Short mmCIF file of C-alpha atoms in Angstrom, two decimals:
data_model
loop_
_atom_site.label_atom_id
_atom_site.label_comp_id
_atom_site.label_asym_id
_atom_site.label_seq_id
_atom_site.Cartn_x
_atom_site.Cartn_y
_atom_site.Cartn_z
CA MET A 278 0.03 -0.05 -0.03
CA SER A 279 1.29 3.52 -0.94
CA ARG A 280 2.50 5.36 2.07
CA ILE A 281 2.51 9.22 2.63
CA LEU A 282 4.74 11.23 4.56
CA ILE A 283 3.31 14.59 6.30
CA ILE A 284 5.78 17.12 7.53
CA ASP A 285 4.75 19.82 9.38
CA ASP A 286 5.22 21.38 13.00
CA ASN A 287 1.50 22.23 13.68
CA ALA A 288 -0.03 19.17 15.33
CA GLY A 289 -3.54 20.55 14.36
CA VAL A 290 -2.64 20.18 10.82
CA ARG A 291 -0.69 17.04 10.99
CA ASP A 292 -4.02 15.53 12.77
CA ALA A 293 -6.31 16.89 10.19
CA LEU A 294 -4.25 15.41 7.32
CA GLU A 295 -3.89 12.20 8.81
CA LEU A 296 -7.78 11.89 9.31
CA LEU A 297 -8.17 13.13 5.65
CA PHE A 298 -6.12 10.55 4.47
CA ALA A 299 -7.46 7.78 6.64
CA ALA A 300 -11.13 8.88 5.37
CA SER A 301 -9.89 8.38 1.77
CA ASP A 302 -8.13 4.87 2.45
CA LEU A 303 -4.71 6.26 2.18
CA ASP A 304 -2.09 5.35 4.56
CA SER A 305 -0.04 8.17 6.17
CA ILE A 306 2.67 8.87 8.74
CA ALA A 307 3.35 12.28 10.28
CA VAL A 308 6.47 13.96 11.83
CA ASP A 309 7.02 17.53 13.28
CA SER A 310 10.31 18.70 11.67
CA PRO A 311 12.40 18.62 8.65
CA GLU A 312 14.88 16.69 10.38
CA ALA A 313 12.37 13.88 11.41
CA GLY A 314 10.97 14.16 7.93
CA LEU A 315 14.32 13.21 6.26
CA ALA A 316 14.84 10.45 9.00
CA ALA A 317 11.59 8.96 8.12
CA LEU A 318 12.27 9.05 4.19
CA ALA A 319 15.52 7.01 4.82
CA SER A 320 14.24 4.57 7.08
CA GLY A 321 11.01 3.29 5.23
CA ASP A 322 9.01 3.34 2.04
CA ILE A 323 7.63 6.59 1.27
CA ASP A 324 5.58 7.22 -2.08
CA LEU A 325 4.69 10.91 -1.44
CA VAL A 326 5.28 13.79 0.72
CA VAL A 327 2.98 16.55 1.98
CA GLN A 328 5.36 19.09 3.40
CA ASP A 329 4.76 22.57 5.36
CA MET A 330 6.71 25.68 3.77
CA ASN A 331 7.20 27.24 7.11
CA PHE A 332 8.69 25.85 10.06
CA THR A 333 9.09 28.89 12.47
CA ASP A 334 6.92 31.38 13.75
CA ASP A 335 8.99 34.69 12.88
CA THR A 336 9.24 34.39 9.10
CA THR A 337 7.20 33.88 6.27
CA SER A 338 9.94 33.44 3.57
CA GLY A 339 9.28 29.54 3.45
CA GLU A 340 13.03 29.22 3.36
CA GLU A 341 13.42 26.15 5.69
CA GLY A 342 10.55 24.56 3.43
CA VAL A 343 12.73 25.44 0.41
CA GLN A 344 15.79 23.75 2.13
CA LEU A 345 13.41 20.54 3.16
CA PHE A 346 12.18 20.19 -0.45
CA ARG A 347 15.63 20.34 -1.99
CA ALA A 348 16.92 17.96 0.47
CA LEU A 349 14.01 15.44 -0.22
CA ARG A 350 14.52 15.88 -4.08
CA ASP A 351 18.28 15.17 -3.62
CA ARG A 352 17.45 12.03 -1.81
CA ASP A 353 14.83 10.89 -4.44
CA PRO A 354 14.30 13.07 -7.30
CA GLU A 355 11.26 11.08 -8.47
CA LEU A 356 9.50 11.46 -5.02
CA PRO A 357 6.40 13.41 -5.62
CA ILE A 358 6.26 16.42 -3.10
CA ILE A 359 2.92 18.45 -2.25
CA LEU A 360 3.72 22.05 -0.79
CA LEU A 361 1.33 23.45 1.80
CA THR A 362 1.87 27.06 3.22
CA ALA A 363 -0.30 29.73 4.83
CA TRP A 364 1.39 32.38 2.97
CA THR A 365 1.54 31.86 -0.62
CA HIS A 366 4.12 33.29 -2.41
CA LEU A 367 3.52 33.07 -6.36
CA GLU A 368 7.12 33.49 -7.65
CA GLN A 369 8.50 30.72 -5.03
CA ALA A 370 5.55 28.49 -6.00
CA VAL A 371 6.41 28.84 -9.70
CA GLU A 372 10.21 28.20 -9.17
CA LEU A 373 9.46 25.05 -6.92
CA VAL A 374 7.11 23.54 -9.44
CA ARG A 375 9.93 24.12 -12.09
CA ASP A 376 12.36 22.61 -10.04
CA GLY A 377 9.83 19.47 -9.44
CA ALA A 378 7.35 20.07 -7.06
CA ALA A 379 3.93 18.09 -7.78
CA ASP A 380 1.49 20.72 -6.12
CA TYR A 381 1.45 23.99 -4.10
CA LEU A 382 -1.50 24.42 -2.04
CA GLY A 383 -2.35 27.26 0.19
CA LYS A 384 -3.74 26.51 3.73
CA PRO A 385 -6.61 26.19 4.48
CA TRP A 386 -6.52 23.71 1.68
CA ASP A 387 -9.30 22.03 -0.37
CA ASP A 388 -9.86 18.57 0.75
CA ASP A 389 -11.07 17.31 -2.56
CA ARG A 390 -8.22 18.99 -4.51
CA LEU A 391 -5.55 17.58 -2.18
CA VAL A 392 -7.21 14.03 -1.89
CA THR A 393 -7.47 13.85 -5.77
CA SER A 394 -3.83 15.26 -6.35
CA THR A 395 -2.59 12.71 -3.93
CA ARG A 396 -4.09 9.64 -5.72
CA ASN A 397 -3.21 10.84 -9.16
CA LEU A 398 0.37 11.24 -8.05
CA LEU A 399 0.38 7.93 -6.12
CA ASP A 400 -0.98 6.55 -9.52
CA LEU A 401 1.58 7.91 -11.53
CA ARG A 402 4.53 6.91 -9.19
CA ARG A 403 3.17 3.24 -9.10
CA GLU A 404 3.05 3.13 -12.79
CA ARG A 405 6.76 4.63 -13.18
CA ARG A 406 7.60 1.63 -10.81
CA GLU A 407 5.81 -0.78 -12.99
CA ASN A 408 7.45 0.65 -16.12
CA GLN A 409 10.77 0.50 -14.73
CA ILE A 410 10.19 -2.97 -13.82
CA ARG A 411 8.85 -3.97 -17.34
CA ARG A 412 11.90 -2.17 -18.75
CA ARG A 413 14.53 -4.11 -16.73
CA ARG A 414 12.36 -7.36 -17.76
CA LEU A 415 12.53 -6.39 -21.42
CA ASP A 416 16.19 -5.30 -21.38
CA ALA A 417 17.23 -8.63 -19.79
CA SER A 418 14.80 -10.64 -22.16
CA ARG A 419 16.53 -8.45 -25.07
CA ALA A 420 20.16 -9.74 -24.07
CA SER A 421 19.03 -13.00 -23.66
CA LEU A 422 17.56 -13.12 -27.00
CA ALA A 423 20.41 -11.46 -28.65
CA GLU A 424 22.75 -13.96 -26.86
CA ARG A 425 20.63 -17.02 -28.26
CA TYR A 426 19.89 -15.75 -31.83
CA ASP A 427 21.36 -14.19 -34.60
CA LEU A 428 19.16 -10.79 -34.76
CA CYS A 429 21.08 -9.64 -37.76
CA GLY A 430 22.13 -6.26 -36.41
CA ILE A 431 18.53 -5.11 -35.79
CA VAL A 432 18.46 -2.11 -33.42
CA TYR A 433 15.70 -1.69 -31.13
CA ALA A 434 14.36 -0.73 -27.68
CA SER A 435 10.60 -1.19 -27.96
CA GLU A 436 8.41 -3.94 -26.37
CA ALA A 437 6.56 -4.05 -29.80
CA MET A 438 9.68 -4.86 -31.77
CA HIS A 439 10.89 -7.27 -29.19
CA GLU A 440 7.40 -9.19 -29.64
CA VAL A 441 8.17 -9.16 -33.12
CA LEU A 442 11.69 -10.83 -33.10
CA THR A 443 10.56 -13.21 -30.59
CA ILE A 444 8.06 -14.81 -32.81
CA ALA A 445 10.37 -14.58 -35.52
CA THR A 446 13.13 -16.65 -33.82
CA LYS A 447 10.43 -19.04 -32.53
CA VAL A 448 9.18 -19.95 -36.06
CA ALA A 449 12.56 -20.00 -37.93
CA ARG A 450 13.30 -23.49 -37.09
CA ALA A 451 9.86 -24.61 -38.29
CA ASP A 452 9.72 -25.36 -42.25
CA VAL A 453 6.60 -23.35 -42.74
CA PRO A 454 5.76 -20.47 -44.93
CA VAL A 455 5.55 -16.94 -43.18
CA LEU A 456 3.86 -13.74 -44.21
CA VAL A 457 5.39 -10.60 -42.69
CA THR A 458 2.97 -7.71 -42.86
CA GLY A 459 3.64 -3.91 -42.32
CA ALA A 460 3.93 -0.64 -43.88
CA ASN A 461 6.57 0.13 -46.42
CA GLY A 462 10.35 0.87 -44.80
CA ALA A 463 9.06 -0.62 -41.55
CA GLY A 464 11.44 -3.37 -41.28
CA LYS A 465 9.76 -6.15 -42.97
CA GLN A 466 13.09 -7.84 -44.90
CA LYS A 467 14.95 -7.35 -41.94
CA VAL A 468 12.65 -9.58 -40.18
CA ALA A 469 12.76 -12.19 -42.93
CA GLU A 470 16.65 -12.04 -42.79
CA VAL A 471 16.27 -13.11 -38.98
CA ILE A 472 14.08 -15.77 -39.88
CA GLN A 473 16.42 -17.23 -42.36
CA ALA A 474 19.69 -16.57 -40.09
CA ASN A 475 18.01 -18.89 -37.32
CA SER A 476 16.54 -21.38 -39.74
CA SER A 477 17.66 -25.08 -40.34
CA VAL A 478 18.39 -23.81 -43.72
CA ARG A 479 20.61 -20.74 -42.66
CA GLU A 480 23.65 -22.04 -44.55
CA GLY A 481 21.59 -22.09 -47.84
CA PRO A 482 21.07 -19.19 -50.09
CA PHE A 483 18.83 -15.97 -49.32
CA VAL A 484 17.08 -14.77 -52.48
CA THR A 485 14.90 -11.69 -52.54
CA VAL A 486 12.44 -10.61 -55.34
CA ASN A 487 10.16 -8.05 -55.47
CA ALA A 488 7.01 -9.96 -56.70
CA GLY A 489 5.09 -6.80 -57.62
CA ALA A 490 7.87 -5.34 -59.67
CA LEU A 491 8.21 -8.27 -61.98
CA PRO A 492 6.75 -7.58 -65.55
CA GLU A 493 3.84 -9.52 -66.23
CA ASN A 494 4.93 -11.14 -69.23
CA LEU A 495 8.23 -12.35 -67.59
CA ILE A 496 6.78 -13.61 -64.28
CA GLU A 497 7.07 -17.14 -65.24
CA ALA A 498 10.82 -16.84 -66.32
CA GLU A 499 11.65 -14.70 -63.40
CA LEU A 500 10.49 -17.16 -60.83
CA PHE A 501 11.08 -20.65 -62.51
CA GLY A 502 13.68 -19.87 -65.28
CA ALA A 503 13.41 -20.27 -69.14
CA GLU A 504 15.32 -22.14 -71.63
CA ALA A 505 17.12 -20.85 -74.56
CA GLY A 506 14.57 -19.44 -77.28
CA ALA A 507 11.80 -19.52 -74.97
CA TYR A 508 11.02 -15.99 -75.56
CA THR A 509 12.25 -13.26 -77.79
CA GLY A 510 15.86 -12.26 -76.69
CA ALA A 511 16.31 -15.43 -74.54
CA THR A 512 19.35 -16.46 -75.94
CA LYS A 513 20.80 -18.86 -73.45
CA ALA A 514 18.95 -20.92 -70.52
CA ARG A 515 18.76 -19.21 -67.23
CA GLU A 516 17.46 -20.40 -63.58
CA GLY A 517 14.55 -18.80 -61.97
CA ARG A 518 14.56 -17.37 -58.46
CA PHE A 519 13.26 -20.66 -57.16
CA GLU A 520 16.17 -22.52 -58.44
CA ALA A 521 18.49 -19.99 -57.14
CA ALA A 522 16.86 -20.36 -53.50
CA ASP A 523 17.14 -24.16 -53.48
CA GLY A 524 18.34 -25.07 -50.17
CA GLY A 525 17.66 -21.72 -48.62
CA THR A 526 15.20 -19.36 -48.37
CA LEU A 527 12.95 -16.99 -51.09
CA PHE A 528 11.72 -13.77 -50.07
CA LEU A 529 8.76 -12.55 -51.96
CA ASP A 530 8.41 -8.91 -51.20
CA GLU A 531 5.16 -6.96 -52.01
CA ILE A 532 3.64 -10.37 -52.76
CA GLY A 533 -0.21 -8.45 -52.61
CA ASN A 534 1.03 -6.90 -55.96
CA LEU A 535 1.65 -10.38 -57.88
CA PRO A 536 -0.82 -10.48 -60.88
CA ALA A 537 -3.43 -13.11 -60.97
CA ASP A 538 -1.38 -15.47 -63.68
CA GLY A 539 1.84 -15.24 -61.08
CA GLN A 540 -0.43 -16.06 -58.31
CA MET A 541 -1.51 -19.24 -60.03
CA LYS A 542 1.78 -20.55 -60.82
CA LEU A 543 3.33 -19.73 -57.52
CA LEU A 544 0.46 -21.47 -55.74
CA ARG A 545 1.62 -24.87 -57.83
CA VAL A 546 5.15 -24.75 -56.65
CA LEU A 547 4.43 -23.95 -53.11
CA GLN A 548 1.87 -27.02 -52.88
CA THR A 549 4.31 -29.38 -54.86
CA GLY A 550 7.58 -28.03 -54.82
CA GLU A 551 7.57 -28.63 -58.67
CA PHE A 552 7.71 -26.45 -61.64
CA GLU A 553 8.90 -26.42 -65.03
CA ARG A 554 11.37 -23.68 -66.87
CA LEU A 555 9.63 -21.40 -69.49
CA GLY A 556 9.89 -23.43 -72.77
CA SER A 557 10.70 -26.92 -70.99
CA SER A 558 8.42 -29.99 -70.34
CA ARG A 559 10.96 -31.09 -67.78
CA THR A 560 9.77 -31.15 -64.02
CA ARG A 561 12.12 -29.56 -61.74
CA LYS A 562 12.07 -30.08 -57.92
CA VAL A 563 13.19 -27.73 -55.06
CA GLN A 564 13.14 -27.38 -51.24
CA VAL A 565 12.88 -23.80 -50.46
CA ARG A 566 11.58 -21.91 -47.59
CA VAL A 567 9.25 -19.23 -48.63
CA ILE A 568 8.84 -15.96 -46.52
CA SER A 569 6.58 -13.41 -48.30
CA ALA A 570 5.97 -9.69 -47.51
CA THR A 571 3.25 -7.38 -47.96
CA ASN A 572 1.87 -3.79 -47.18
CA ALA A 573 -1.70 -4.63 -48.18
CA ASP A 574 -4.62 -6.18 -46.68
CA LEU A 575 -4.43 -9.60 -48.28
CA GLU A 576 -7.80 -10.71 -46.55
CA ARG A 577 -9.37 -7.79 -48.02
CA ALA A 578 -7.72 -8.42 -51.61
CA VAL A 579 -9.08 -12.15 -51.09
CA ALA A 580 -12.64 -11.07 -50.52
CA HIS A 581 -12.66 -8.45 -53.41
CA GLY A 582 -11.40 -11.38 -55.81
CA ALA A 583 -8.01 -9.60 -56.27
CA PHE A 584 -5.81 -12.34 -54.66
CA ARG A 585 -6.21 -16.21 -54.43
CA GLU A 586 -7.79 -17.46 -51.53
CA TYR A 587 -5.76 -20.72 -51.53
CA LEU A 588 -2.63 -18.91 -52.09
CA PHE A 589 -3.20 -16.71 -49.18
CA TYR A 590 -3.89 -19.66 -46.98
CA ARG A 591 -0.77 -21.37 -48.29
CA LEU A 592 1.45 -18.09 -47.70
CA ASN A 593 -0.12 -17.14 -44.27
CA VAL A 594 0.74 -20.33 -42.14
CA ILE A 595 2.33 -17.93 -39.82
CA GLN A 596 1.67 -14.20 -39.74
CA ILE A 597 4.06 -11.56 -38.15
CA ARG A 598 3.04 -7.86 -38.17
CA VAL A 599 5.91 -5.07 -38.09
CA PRO A 600 4.30 -2.45 -36.38
CA PRO A 601 5.22 1.27 -38.10
CA LEU A 602 7.78 3.43 -36.41
CA GLY A 603 4.92 5.72 -35.38
CA GLU A 604 3.79 3.00 -33.13
CA ARG A 605 7.23 2.32 -31.61
CA PRO A 606 8.65 5.53 -30.45
CA ALA A 607 10.84 4.03 -28.05
CA ASP A 608 13.06 2.61 -31.26
CA VAL A 609 13.38 6.27 -32.94
CA LEU A 610 16.45 7.36 -31.07
CA PRO A 611 18.32 4.11 -30.89
CA LEU A 612 18.04 3.88 -34.34
CA ALA A 613 18.93 7.45 -35.16
CA ARG A 614 21.93 7.15 -32.92
CA HIS A 615 22.93 3.71 -34.81
CA PHE A 616 22.84 5.72 -38.32
CA LEU A 617 24.62 8.55 -37.04
CA GLY A 618 28.19 7.47 -37.06
CA ASP A 619 30.50 10.09 -35.39
CA HIS A 620 27.88 12.69 -35.23
CA ARG A 621 25.71 13.45 -32.24
CA LEU A 622 22.07 14.86 -31.81
CA SER A 623 21.29 18.01 -30.10
CA PRO A 624 18.57 18.00 -27.35
CA GLY A 625 16.26 19.80 -29.93
CA ALA A 626 17.17 17.50 -32.72
CA GLU A 627 15.96 14.48 -30.26
CA ALA A 628 12.74 16.21 -29.28
CA ALA A 629 12.08 16.77 -32.97
CA LEU A 630 12.86 13.07 -33.95
CA THR A 631 10.61 11.74 -31.15
CA ALA A 632 7.70 14.36 -32.01
CA HIS A 633 7.79 13.23 -35.81
CA ASP A 634 5.09 11.07 -36.92
CA TRP A 635 7.69 8.99 -39.29
CA PRO A 636 5.13 8.10 -42.44
CA GLY A 637 8.19 6.76 -44.20
CA ASN A 638 8.91 4.43 -41.08
CA VAL A 639 12.57 3.30 -40.42
CA ARG A 640 13.62 4.11 -44.34
CA GLU A 641 12.63 7.73 -43.76
CA LEU A 642 14.44 7.91 -40.55
CA GLU A 643 17.66 6.74 -42.26
CA ASN A 644 17.66 9.17 -45.10
CA ARG A 645 16.84 12.03 -42.70
CA ILE A 646 20.19 10.97 -40.72
CA GLN A 647 22.11 10.70 -43.80
CA ARG A 648 21.12 13.78 -45.29
CA ALA A 649 21.81 15.65 -42.04
CA THR A 650 25.34 14.13 -41.62
CA LEU A 651 26.29 15.37 -45.15
CA LEU A 652 24.46 18.72 -44.78
CA ALA A 653 25.78 19.65 -40.89
CA GLU A 654 28.43 22.08 -40.43
CA GLU A 655 29.09 20.67 -37.18
CA ALA A 656 29.29 17.18 -35.39
CA ARG A 657 26.30 18.03 -33.23
CA ILE A 658 23.25 17.48 -35.47
CA SER A 659 20.26 19.80 -35.26
CA ALA A 660 16.53 19.57 -35.83
CA SER A 661 17.24 22.10 -39.11
CA ASP A 662 19.93 19.50 -40.19
CA LEU A 663 17.29 16.99 -40.40
CA GLY A 664 14.77 18.93 -42.04
CA LEU A 665 12.32 19.06 -38.95
CA ALA A 666 11.12 21.68 -37.10
CA GLU A 667 12.24 22.27 -33.24
CA ALA A 668 10.02 20.67 -30.65
CA ASP A 669 9.84 21.26 -26.91
CA PRO A 670 11.09 18.24 -25.03
CA GLU A 671 8.68 18.94 -22.25
CA SER A 672 5.49 19.25 -24.65
CA ASP A 673 2.95 16.49 -23.98
CA GLY A 674 0.12 17.94 -25.83
CA VAL A 675 -2.48 16.06 -23.92
CA SER A 676 -2.49 14.97 -20.49
CA ARG A 677 -2.46 11.35 -19.46
CA ARG A 678 -6.35 11.81 -17.93
CA GLU A 679 -7.52 13.19 -21.19
CA ILE A 680 -5.89 10.04 -23.13
CA GLU A 681 -7.50 7.75 -20.58
CA GLN A 682 -10.86 9.29 -20.92
CA ALA A 683 -10.77 9.10 -24.66
CA LEU A 684 -9.76 5.23 -24.76
CA ALA A 685 -12.48 4.60 -22.46
CA ALA A 686 -14.93 6.58 -24.55
CA SER A 687 -13.86 4.86 -27.72
CA GLY A 688 -13.80 1.49 -26.22
CA GLY A 689 -10.28 1.03 -26.67
CA THR A 690 -10.21 1.97 -30.53
CA ILE A 691 -7.02 3.87 -31.16
CA ALA A 692 -7.96 5.49 -34.36
CA LYS A 693 -11.31 7.16 -32.86
CA ALA A 694 -9.42 8.06 -29.35
CA ALA A 695 -6.95 9.90 -31.60
CA ARG A 696 -9.45 11.69 -33.61
CA SER A 697 -11.17 12.87 -30.34
CA LEU A 698 -7.95 13.98 -29.34
CA ASN A 699 -6.93 15.72 -32.55
CA LEU A 700 -3.98 13.57 -32.77
CA SER A 701 -2.61 11.27 -35.29
CA ARG A 702 -2.68 7.55 -34.36
CA GLN A 703 1.09 7.70 -34.13
CA ALA A 704 1.16 10.63 -31.69
CA LEU A 705 -1.29 8.84 -29.61
CA TYR A 706 0.98 5.63 -29.59
CA ARG A 707 3.78 7.88 -28.45
CA ARG A 708 1.94 9.57 -25.43
CA MET A 709 0.61 6.26 -24.59
CA GLU A 710 4.12 4.67 -24.36
CA LYS A 711 5.34 7.86 -22.43
CA PHE A 712 2.58 7.44 -19.75
CA GLY A 713 2.82 3.71 -19.75
CA ILE A 714 -0.72 3.18 -20.72
CA GLU A 715 -1.28 -0.16 -22.42
CA GLN A 716 -3.89 -0.60 -25.14
#
């Protein structure tokens, strides 16, 4: 149970606060001096402090209260502190709130406001602790994953990407097709590389083909090969991508853009492992692990007749969704630093990077970093070098309570909650991660 420390030299105030907190089901202890308060903080688990600002009868300066506040902050910078005073000094209040005071109330205080503020601060402290525990567990799990598997140099810090890689390494050993979905530039090919690197065919070839970019009249030749004379310009026999990937992995990118004729031919080889080169009647057989990727909604394409249903089910034995960078803001700065080389980021650049929505995902981030390192006149990269507007590192846009209310009103639907807050989905995800709000 959360514990509140009351520090006030007035016995009547201490009694009143203890009664108020007890009536609100909040546990508290009270002491009568700064020295006793610091001793209590050192001797037990204190989650919040309510402290007086005036401990002598002959002054209204609050100097002793200021000294106590700073001493408490030195011992625990994350400790929420509510300041109480009979003499409200506006300038002093502004300064102390800027220095980290959670609230500043005049005496006599408003009971409802004090209890509400206390509850909110205790909730926030508990959530921060839970986030710290979750972060330590994630760090340990990340280290373990990196020790046991080849992650192909992927840089990440988010729980979302850790889940993706955990699934990818689990399914790597299973000789089944995997469909990797996600926006362009989110890292689908890197996930495919992780699957290949940890599979039973990791020593075999890894062949990549952009299925959507294949000319419709050459799809068969590109995938399955062709004999000399099979078509105009075919002066010699050539092997296709399936033959090149024999004993390894074939990565079919943008599979959702494959034309209907190519879908039919692809389905046959996935079912039987057999095919014929264009212009040949000889049946060839290969052992190929197929990983496909798409940024399209294949289920919708199946419903509209644009993608073969049986091919979809053949490709979609295991599906891994790679979230866009806007949904995993914890990855932005680690990735940026990875791309930077010898350069460094200014605080303004870091704030601008985390505030950006990243519609172009990791690819956009890498391009902006490359641009900045070429154009920057100093080793320290600024927001303008990145082509981004300066952002206030302390600006939240909306409060935790507003986000929670919007999520509750929308039934947990991110898109609807974001619209009600006048935010993009990516911006809402960033704020949810900052506050530790789970979807």
